């Protein structure tokens, strides 16, 4: 019961209402303008043909009449299905290593696992090309005829790309398992293998299902590896890029983009259903107590080395290729490719850094305001806002990039927005909006509602509640969202490839352009610089989150 009376409030209700409207209206307006409007635009353009008078199904009919697109769709499904099986098996092995073993060196293995998240997706393709291409290291060292282009090259590159995401999802599911089940099984004499089948897999089945659909959706829409390694094995991402950038058939590109939207949307719906059925677990659940097991640790350790060795080899080879004079003919070491004499120099990297900072700053503020609005809204309204905030997870980067191209290259907003850093920042934000929102929504649950009511009763307004209650409990999560948006903006490719201009290029796109033009060592150097920048940001995130947690821990009242 709220015993606060109007007489105790010393702030002005009108000011409070204005701040609330501004804080809630701004993120909703941005969501409508930079996500809903572009999505409606690409949907409408997929039903139009240049020169036609009204909506038509001609573009969708062409999807079935052109054999190249049907073949690319089948290739995408086959490739993503194979990647999903491999990434799920490897992710389960690594998750067991991190959560169910005492293997030494797990922190180092975790650092290797995170490498694909620090780089553009095409870096995996570059590394495999340097290793297993026709002029790769393996061919030069052994004389074996190696050819990484095509199906198996895409499978290998995308499996490395998706491995960290699969592992993190499965590891989170294992962490929620109640260890009391293992105690009961041990008492009943169940073998370790029986415990794994009946408890580990059963308890984490919804996490495994979520990992399946996340991996499938991110690999079927991946663009970077398809450009580097696809070769004659064309997938839907190639078709989208060629329709828009090659043939300038934007309407047909919109139709193919809508086709790409279907598996991602299905993945999101299934994942949400799985999470709802999984629930939050028992509040009396006991965390895992990892007992010594020499055979188990030996098996998990050896298996993890086999899985992670290719990841490390791929990234190490890219760094090595950036340090040689002329790949693959003159392998003397040099730093010449880092002292680049290309026309743009390091400008794309500095532009990417500015873009990442703008995305992280504006995105954190907007997502925080939206999360706060959802927290304070009526349940029926909160559910609708939650769906809108998480819907961007179902839109692949290529689709949102094409949607921005269609929505902002003409019309009243074109002169102000197109070709600007601001528009690219908005594109990056809504590409990763759902993940940022879910991170902050989870952190916001730690804020005690009773403490907010107490501050209100003592005369505190919205700003006082934010300063004294909300931020002390959510500061580490806010820092994590900031650096998440920063890191993703540095490595993203598919969402911004259609928005760069000759005057405003980005580092990830520059890597693709350098590789396409034959400057492979410079492409490797650019990719290495991106990894170094994102790794520094990740380290800063860890330090900043730790310092914020310690600072606010001293200020946070004991509400137990």
Short mmCIF file of C-alpha atoms in Angstrom, two decimals, residues 114-540:
data_model
loop_
_atom_site.label_atom_id
_atom_site.label_comp_id
_atom_site.label_asym_id
_atom_site.label_seq_id
_atom_site.Cartn_x
_atom_site.Cartn_y
_atom_site.Cartn_z
CA UNK A 114 35.37 -15.20 -28.08
CA UNK A 115 37.66 -14.27 -30.99
CA UNK A 116 34.93 -14.62 -33.67
CA UNK A 117 32.80 -12.09 -31.78
CA UNK A 118 35.60 -9.50 -32.01
CA UNK A 119 35.84 -9.49 -35.80
CA UNK A 120 33.69 -9.05 -38.91
CA UNK A 121 32.25 -12.34 -40.08
CA UNK A 122 34.37 -12.31 -43.24
CA UNK A 123 37.55 -12.59 -41.13
CA UNK A 124 36.82 -16.30 -40.70
CA UNK A 125 36.56 -16.56 -44.47
CA UNK A 126 39.86 -14.72 -44.95
CA UNK A 127 41.65 -16.94 -42.45
CA UNK A 128 40.40 -20.13 -44.10
CA UNK A 129 41.37 -18.74 -47.50
CA UNK A 130 44.92 -18.05 -46.27
CA UNK A 131 45.11 -21.54 -44.76
CA UNK A 132 43.31 -23.78 -47.23
CA UNK A 133 42.98 -21.75 -50.42
CA UNK A 134 44.64 -22.75 -53.66
CA UNK A 135 47.72 -20.72 -52.61
CA UNK A 136 47.22 -21.24 -48.89
CA UNK A 137 49.76 -22.31 -46.30
CA UNK A 138 48.64 -25.94 -46.29
CA UNK A 139 49.16 -26.23 -50.07
CA UNK A 140 52.55 -24.53 -49.92
CA UNK A 141 53.76 -26.64 -47.00
CA UNK A 142 52.42 -30.04 -48.11
CA UNK A 143 51.73 -29.75 -51.81
CA UNK A 144 48.19 -31.01 -51.27
CA UNK A 145 45.54 -29.71 -53.65
CA UNK A 146 43.24 -27.71 -51.36
CA UNK A 147 40.17 -25.75 -52.39
CA UNK A 148 38.15 -24.06 -49.68
CA UNK A 149 35.61 -22.38 -51.97
CA UNK A 150 32.03 -23.60 -51.93
CA UNK A 151 29.87 -25.58 -49.53
CA UNK A 152 32.46 -26.88 -47.08
CA UNK A 153 34.29 -23.57 -46.94
CA UNK A 154 31.07 -21.77 -46.03
CA UNK A 155 30.21 -24.45 -43.47
CA UNK A 156 33.62 -24.17 -41.78
CA UNK A 157 33.62 -20.35 -41.73
CA UNK A 158 30.05 -20.04 -40.46
CA UNK A 159 30.54 -22.78 -37.86
CA UNK A 160 33.45 -20.78 -36.40
CA UNK A 161 31.36 -17.59 -36.60
CA UNK A 162 28.37 -19.14 -34.79
CA UNK A 163 30.30 -21.21 -32.24
CA UNK A 164 30.53 -18.52 -29.48
CA UNK A 165 26.80 -17.78 -29.66
CA UNK A 166 25.85 -21.46 -29.46
CA UNK A 167 28.24 -22.04 -26.55
CA UNK A 168 27.03 -19.06 -24.51
CA UNK A 169 23.36 -20.03 -24.90
CA UNK A 170 23.95 -23.67 -23.95
CA UNK A 171 26.23 -22.68 -21.05
CA UNK A 172 23.48 -20.42 -19.67
CA UNK A 173 21.05 -23.35 -19.85
CA UNK A 174 23.49 -25.64 -18.03
CA UNK A 175 23.98 -23.02 -15.34
CA UNK A 176 20.25 -23.05 -14.55
CA UNK A 177 20.19 -26.83 -13.99
CA UNK A 178 19.29 -27.82 -10.43
CA UNK A 179 22.15 -29.92 -9.09
CA UNK A 180 19.84 -31.74 -6.69
CA UNK A 181 18.82 -33.93 -9.62
CA UNK A 182 22.40 -35.15 -9.91
CA UNK A 183 22.50 -35.94 -6.18
CA UNK A 184 19.36 -38.03 -6.52
CA UNK A 185 20.71 -39.83 -9.60
CA UNK A 186 23.99 -40.56 -7.83
CA UNK A 187 22.08 -42.02 -4.88
CA UNK A 188 20.16 -44.27 -7.27
CA UNK A 189 23.41 -45.49 -8.85
CA UNK A 190 23.03 -43.82 -12.25
CA UNK A 191 26.18 -43.80 -14.37
CA UNK A 192 27.71 -40.49 -15.58
CA UNK A 193 26.48 -41.23 -19.12
CA UNK A 194 22.94 -41.88 -17.86
CA UNK A 195 23.07 -38.64 -15.85
CA UNK A 196 24.15 -36.78 -18.97
CA UNK A 197 21.29 -38.19 -21.05
CA UNK A 198 18.51 -38.04 -18.46
CA UNK A 199 19.43 -34.85 -16.60
CA UNK A 200 21.88 -32.66 -18.51
CA UNK A 201 20.23 -32.93 -21.92
CA UNK A 202 16.70 -33.03 -20.51
CA UNK A 203 17.16 -29.98 -18.28
CA UNK A 204 18.88 -27.94 -20.99
CA UNK A 205 16.69 -28.98 -23.92
CA UNK A 206 15.08 -25.57 -24.33
CA UNK A 207 18.47 -23.89 -24.27
CA UNK A 208 19.63 -26.34 -26.94
CA UNK A 209 16.55 -25.55 -29.01
CA UNK A 210 17.18 -21.82 -28.65
CA UNK A 211 20.79 -22.35 -29.76
CA UNK A 212 19.61 -24.31 -32.82
CA UNK A 213 17.42 -21.51 -34.09
CA UNK A 214 19.84 -18.70 -33.21
CA UNK A 215 22.66 -20.42 -35.11
CA UNK A 216 20.39 -21.24 -38.04
CA UNK A 217 19.07 -17.69 -38.35
CA UNK A 218 22.46 -15.94 -38.09
CA UNK A 219 24.16 -18.25 -40.59
CA UNK A 220 21.42 -18.33 -43.22
CA UNK A 221 21.59 -14.52 -43.38
CA UNK A 222 25.40 -14.14 -43.10
CA UNK A 223 26.94 -12.01 -45.81
CA UNK A 224 30.68 -11.71 -45.15
CA UNK A 225 31.74 -15.34 -45.45
CA UNK A 226 29.48 -15.85 -48.48
CA UNK A 227 31.27 -13.03 -50.31
CA UNK A 228 34.77 -14.38 -49.52
CA UNK A 229 34.27 -18.14 -49.80
CA UNK A 230 31.00 -18.74 -51.64
CA UNK A 231 32.49 -18.98 -55.10
CA UNK A 232 30.10 -20.93 -57.35
CA UNK A 233 28.06 -22.04 -54.32
CA UNK A 234 25.69 -19.08 -54.16
CA UNK A 235 23.37 -18.46 -51.23
CA UNK A 236 20.53 -16.01 -50.66
CA UNK A 237 22.86 -13.40 -49.19
CA UNK A 238 24.75 -13.33 -52.51
CA UNK A 239 21.48 -12.92 -54.40
CA UNK A 240 20.33 -10.01 -52.25
CA UNK A 241 23.64 -8.19 -52.69
CA UNK A 242 23.75 -8.79 -56.44
CA UNK A 243 20.14 -7.72 -56.99
CA UNK A 244 20.68 -4.43 -55.13
CA UNK A 245 24.34 -3.54 -55.72
CA UNK A 246 24.95 -5.36 -59.01
CA UNK A 247 21.73 -5.16 -61.03
CA UNK A 248 20.22 -2.19 -59.15
CA UNK A 249 16.91 -4.08 -59.00
CA UNK A 250 15.90 -2.85 -55.57
CA UNK A 251 12.35 -4.18 -55.77
CA UNK A 252 13.56 -7.71 -56.51
CA UNK A 253 16.16 -7.33 -53.76
CA UNK A 254 13.32 -6.44 -51.40
CA UNK A 255 11.47 -9.63 -52.35
CA UNK A 256 14.55 -11.78 -51.72
CA UNK A 257 15.06 -9.90 -48.46
CA UNK A 258 11.52 -10.72 -47.36
CA UNK A 259 12.28 -14.37 -48.17
CA UNK A 260 15.31 -14.14 -45.84
CA UNK A 261 13.05 -12.67 -43.18
CA UNK A 262 10.92 -15.82 -42.91
CA UNK A 263 13.46 -18.24 -41.31
CA UNK A 264 14.67 -15.55 -38.92
CA UNK A 265 11.09 -14.75 -37.86
CA UNK A 266 10.31 -18.45 -37.41
CA UNK A 267 13.47 -18.81 -35.31
CA UNK A 268 12.42 -15.94 -33.06
CA UNK A 269 8.93 -17.37 -32.50
CA UNK A 270 10.24 -20.85 -31.69
CA UNK A 271 12.92 -19.46 -29.40
CA UNK A 272 10.36 -17.39 -27.47
CA UNK A 273 8.10 -20.40 -27.14
CA UNK A 274 11.01 -22.45 -25.85
CA UNK A 275 11.98 -19.83 -23.31
CA UNK A 276 8.42 -19.51 -22.05
CA UNK A 277 8.15 -23.25 -21.58
CA UNK A 278 11.58 -23.39 -19.98
CA UNK A 279 10.54 -20.90 -17.32
CA UNK A 280 12.98 -19.42 -14.84
CA UNK A 281 13.64 -22.57 -12.82
CA UNK A 282 13.06 -23.21 -9.16
CA UNK A 283 14.05 -20.48 -6.74
CA UNK A 284 15.39 -23.22 -4.46
CA UNK A 285 17.61 -24.71 -7.18
CA UNK A 286 21.17 -25.46 -6.13
CA UNK A 287 23.98 -24.48 -8.50
CA UNK A 288 26.25 -27.15 -9.92
CA UNK A 289 28.92 -28.60 -7.67
CA UNK A 290 31.56 -29.89 -10.05
CA UNK A 291 33.18 -32.96 -8.57
CA UNK A 292 36.65 -34.20 -9.58
CA UNK A 293 36.62 -36.44 -12.63
CA UNK A 294 39.91 -37.20 -14.35
CA UNK A 295 38.42 -39.13 -17.29
CA UNK A 296 35.69 -36.54 -17.84
CA UNK A 297 38.16 -33.63 -17.73
CA UNK A 298 40.59 -35.38 -20.04
CA UNK A 299 37.89 -36.07 -22.61
CA UNK A 300 36.42 -32.56 -22.45
CA UNK A 301 39.87 -30.98 -22.53
CA UNK A 302 41.05 -32.91 -25.58
CA UNK A 303 37.75 -32.39 -27.39
CA UNK A 304 37.83 -28.65 -26.71
CA UNK A 305 41.39 -28.37 -28.01
CA UNK A 306 40.28 -30.07 -31.23
CA UNK A 307 37.34 -27.64 -31.55
CA UNK A 308 39.22 -24.45 -30.65
CA UNK A 309 42.47 -25.15 -32.52
CA UNK A 310 40.92 -24.23 -35.92
CA UNK A 311 39.52 -21.01 -34.42
CA UNK A 312 42.94 -19.97 -33.16
CA UNK A 313 44.63 -21.09 -36.38
CA UNK A 314 42.27 -19.02 -38.53
CA UNK A 315 42.81 -15.81 -36.57
CA UNK A 316 46.54 -16.34 -36.17
CA UNK A 317 46.87 -16.86 -39.92
CA UNK A 318 45.08 -13.57 -40.65
CA UNK A 319 47.49 -11.73 -38.34
CA UNK A 320 50.42 -13.50 -39.99
CA UNK A 321 49.17 -12.61 -43.47
CA UNK A 322 49.01 -8.95 -42.43
CA UNK A 323 52.72 -9.05 -41.58
CA UNK A 324 54.18 -10.56 -44.79
CA UNK A 325 55.42 -8.58 -47.78
CA UNK A 326 53.39 -10.18 -50.56
CA UNK A 327 50.98 -13.00 -49.79
CA UNK A 328 51.57 -15.82 -50.59
CA UNK A 329 54.79 -15.36 -52.60
CA UNK A 330 57.06 -13.28 -50.35
CA UNK A 331 56.60 -14.26 -46.72
CA UNK A 332 59.23 -11.99 -45.18
CA UNK A 333 57.83 -10.12 -42.19
CA UNK A 334 57.07 -6.42 -42.49
CA UNK A 335 54.81 -3.74 -41.02
CA UNK A 336 54.32 -2.07 -44.40
CA UNK A 337 50.64 -3.01 -44.63
CA UNK A 338 49.95 -1.17 -41.39
CA UNK A 339 51.58 1.95 -42.84
CA UNK A 340 49.06 1.87 -45.61
CA UNK A 341 49.36 4.16 -48.61
CA UNK A 342 45.82 3.44 -49.79
CA UNK A 343 43.74 6.50 -50.72
CA UNK A 344 41.59 6.27 -47.59
CA UNK A 345 44.40 5.22 -45.26
CA UNK A 346 43.03 4.47 -41.81
CA UNK A 347 40.09 6.83 -42.25
CA UNK A 348 37.53 3.96 -42.38
CA UNK A 349 38.81 2.65 -39.03
CA UNK A 350 38.52 6.09 -37.40
CA UNK A 351 35.07 6.48 -38.98
CA UNK A 352 34.06 3.10 -37.53
CA UNK A 353 35.29 4.19 -34.10
CA UNK A 354 33.21 7.38 -34.29
CA UNK A 355 30.20 5.41 -35.51
CA UNK A 356 30.59 2.86 -32.70
CA UNK A 357 30.79 5.61 -30.07
CA UNK A 358 27.73 7.39 -31.47
CA UNK A 359 25.76 4.14 -31.64
CA UNK A 360 26.76 3.16 -28.11
CA UNK A 361 25.99 6.56 -26.56
CA UNK A 362 22.67 7.25 -28.29
CA UNK A 363 21.62 3.60 -28.23
CA UNK A 364 22.24 3.13 -24.52
CA UNK A 365 20.19 6.24 -23.68
CA UNK A 366 17.29 5.27 -25.96
CA UNK A 367 17.18 1.62 -24.90
CA UNK A 368 17.45 2.59 -21.22
CA UNK A 369 14.54 5.03 -21.59
CA UNK A 370 12.43 2.41 -23.39
CA UNK A 371 13.20 -0.23 -20.75
CA UNK A 372 12.21 2.20 -18.01
CA UNK A 373 8.97 2.97 -19.86
CA UNK A 374 8.13 -0.75 -20.14
CA UNK A 375 8.87 -1.19 -16.44
CA UNK A 376 6.44 1.58 -15.44
CA UNK A 377 3.70 0.89 -18.02
CA UNK A 378 0.46 -0.98 -17.44
CA UNK A 379 0.83 -4.76 -18.01
CA UNK A 380 -1.15 -4.78 -21.28
CA UNK A 381 0.84 -1.86 -22.69
CA UNK A 382 4.11 -3.28 -21.36
CA UNK A 383 3.56 -6.54 -23.25
CA UNK A 384 3.00 -4.69 -26.53
CA UNK A 385 6.07 -2.53 -26.01
CA UNK A 386 8.14 -5.61 -25.14
CA UNK A 387 7.15 -7.28 -28.42
CA UNK A 388 8.07 -4.14 -30.39
CA UNK A 389 11.40 -3.81 -28.59
CA UNK A 390 12.40 -7.42 -29.34
CA UNK A 391 11.01 -7.64 -32.88
CA UNK A 392 14.28 -6.38 -34.49
CA UNK A 393 15.83 -9.72 -33.53
CA UNK A 394 13.83 -11.29 -36.37
CA UNK A 395 15.16 -8.90 -39.02
CA UNK A 396 18.50 -9.92 -40.61
CA UNK A 397 21.15 -7.26 -41.10
CA UNK A 398 20.91 -7.43 -44.90
CA UNK A 399 17.16 -6.83 -44.74
CA UNK A 400 17.39 -3.82 -42.46
CA UNK A 401 20.21 -2.42 -44.60
CA UNK A 402 18.10 -2.67 -47.76
CA UNK A 403 15.14 -1.20 -45.87
CA UNK A 404 17.23 1.85 -44.92
CA UNK A 405 18.43 2.20 -48.51
CA UNK A 406 14.83 2.23 -49.74
CA UNK A 407 13.49 4.50 -47.00
CA UNK A 408 16.14 7.21 -46.72
CA UNK A 409 17.83 7.58 -50.11
CA UNK A 410 14.85 9.54 -51.48
CA UNK A 411 12.09 11.61 -49.97
CA UNK A 412 12.02 14.43 -47.42
CA UNK A 413 14.55 12.80 -45.06
CA UNK A 414 17.11 11.90 -47.72
CA UNK A 415 18.99 15.23 -47.81
CA UNK A 416 19.28 15.28 -44.04
CA UNK A 417 20.03 11.62 -43.29
CA UNK A 418 21.33 9.63 -46.26
CA UNK A 419 25.10 9.17 -46.25
CA UNK A 420 25.37 10.41 -42.67
CA UNK A 421 26.98 8.83 -39.64
CA UNK A 422 23.70 9.32 -37.78
CA UNK A 423 21.76 7.08 -40.19
CA UNK A 424 24.39 4.33 -39.94
CA UNK A 425 24.25 4.58 -36.15
CA UNK A 426 20.47 4.17 -36.24
CA UNK A 427 20.84 1.16 -38.54
CA UNK A 428 23.34 -0.46 -36.16
CA UNK A 429 21.21 0.29 -33.11
CA UNK A 430 18.07 -1.34 -34.48
CA UNK A 431 20.08 -4.25 -35.85
CA UNK A 432 21.11 -5.03 -32.24
CA UNK A 433 18.20 -3.38 -30.43
CA UNK A 434 16.57 -6.58 -29.16
CA UNK A 435 19.73 -7.90 -27.48
CA UNK A 436 20.42 -4.53 -25.84
CA UNK A 437 16.85 -4.22 -24.60
CA UNK A 438 16.79 -7.76 -23.16
CA UNK A 439 20.08 -7.13 -21.35
CA UNK A 440 18.72 -3.95 -19.73
CA UNK A 441 15.31 -5.50 -19.00
CA UNK A 442 17.08 -8.29 -17.11
CA UNK A 443 19.18 -5.79 -15.17
CA UNK A 444 16.11 -3.66 -14.39
CA UNK A 445 14.48 -6.57 -12.57
CA UNK A 446 17.05 -6.12 -9.80
CA UNK A 447 15.67 -2.64 -8.95
CA UNK A 448 13.42 -2.88 -5.84
CA UNK A 449 10.05 -1.29 -6.53
CA UNK A 450 9.57 -0.58 -2.82
CA UNK A 451 12.70 1.55 -2.80
CA UNK A 452 11.40 3.61 -5.72
CA UNK A 453 8.13 4.15 -3.83
CA UNK A 454 10.06 5.24 -0.75
CA UNK A 455 12.01 7.86 -2.71
CA UNK A 456 8.76 9.13 -4.25
CA UNK A 457 7.15 9.42 -0.82
CA UNK A 458 10.12 11.44 0.41
CA UNK A 459 9.56 13.96 -2.37
CA UNK A 460 11.91 12.62 -5.02
CA UNK A 461 10.99 13.05 -8.67
CA UNK A 462 11.97 11.04 -11.71
CA UNK A 463 15.56 12.27 -11.83
CA UNK A 464 16.07 11.55 -8.12
CA UNK A 465 14.68 8.03 -8.53
CA UNK A 466 17.00 7.43 -11.45
CA UNK A 467 20.05 8.72 -9.59
CA UNK A 468 19.43 7.16 -6.19
CA UNK A 469 17.64 3.91 -7.02
CA UNK A 470 17.67 2.79 -10.65
CA UNK A 471 21.25 3.56 -11.67
CA UNK A 472 22.92 2.07 -8.55
CA UNK A 473 21.30 -1.28 -9.37
CA UNK A 474 21.63 -1.18 -13.17
CA UNK A 475 24.96 0.62 -13.76
CA UNK A 476 26.98 -2.54 -14.59
CA UNK A 477 24.29 -3.63 -17.06
CA UNK A 478 24.19 -0.16 -18.63
CA UNK A 479 27.98 -0.34 -19.09
CA UNK A 480 27.63 -3.80 -20.65
CA UNK A 481 25.00 -2.52 -23.12
CA UNK A 482 27.23 0.44 -24.04
CA UNK A 483 30.20 -1.76 -24.87
CA UNK A 484 28.03 -4.40 -26.56
CA UNK A 485 26.71 -1.78 -28.98
CA UNK A 486 30.21 -0.38 -29.45
CA UNK A 487 31.73 -3.78 -30.28
CA UNK A 488 28.93 -4.88 -32.59
CA UNK A 489 29.03 -1.57 -34.46
CA UNK A 490 32.74 -2.07 -35.09
CA UNK A 491 32.33 -5.51 -36.67
CA UNK A 492 28.96 -5.36 -38.43
CA UNK A 493 28.97 -5.64 -42.20
CA UNK A 494 25.62 -6.76 -43.61
CA UNK A 495 23.56 -3.97 -42.05
CA UNK A 496 25.72 -1.10 -43.34
CA UNK A 497 27.15 -2.39 -46.62
CA UNK A 498 24.40 -0.61 -48.60
CA UNK A 499 24.75 2.67 -46.67
CA UNK A 500 28.46 3.47 -47.08
CA UNK A 501 29.48 6.16 -49.54
CA UNK A 502 32.85 7.11 -51.08
CA UNK A 503 33.06 9.91 -48.52
CA UNK A 504 31.96 7.77 -45.57
CA UNK A 505 33.39 4.26 -45.58
CA UNK A 506 33.68 1.83 -42.66
CA UNK A 507 36.44 -0.55 -41.60
CA UNK A 508 34.45 -3.78 -42.05
CA UNK A 509 33.34 -2.73 -45.54
CA UNK A 510 36.92 -1.66 -46.35
CA UNK A 511 38.11 -5.21 -45.52
CA UNK A 512 35.60 -6.62 -48.01
CA UNK A 513 36.61 -4.08 -50.68
CA UNK A 514 40.33 -4.68 -50.20
CA UNK A 515 39.89 -8.44 -50.49
CA UNK A 516 37.69 -8.07 -53.58
CA UNK A 517 40.38 -5.90 -55.24
CA UNK A 518 43.20 -8.33 -54.47
CA UNK A 519 44.83 -6.42 -51.59
CA UNK A 520 44.65 -9.42 -49.28
CA UNK A 521 47.46 -8.42 -46.90
CA UNK A 522 45.97 -4.96 -46.43
CA UNK A 523 42.59 -6.59 -45.82
CA UNK A 524 44.20 -8.77 -43.16
CA UNK A 525 45.83 -5.72 -41.57
CA UNK A 526 42.50 -3.88 -41.47
CA UNK A 527 40.78 -6.92 -39.96
CA UNK A 528 43.53 -7.23 -37.34
CA UNK A 529 43.09 -3.57 -36.39
CA UNK A 530 39.37 -4.14 -35.93
CA UNK A 531 40.01 -7.12 -33.67
CA UNK A 532 42.52 -5.12 -31.60
CA UNK A 533 40.06 -2.21 -31.22
CA UNK A 534 37.17 -4.44 -30.19
CA UNK A 535 39.37 -6.47 -27.82
CA UNK A 536 40.45 -3.24 -26.12
CA UNK A 537 36.79 -2.25 -25.81
CA UNK A 538 35.94 -5.64 -24.31
CA UNK A 539 38.72 -5.26 -21.75
CA UNK A 540 37.52 -1.75 -20.95
#
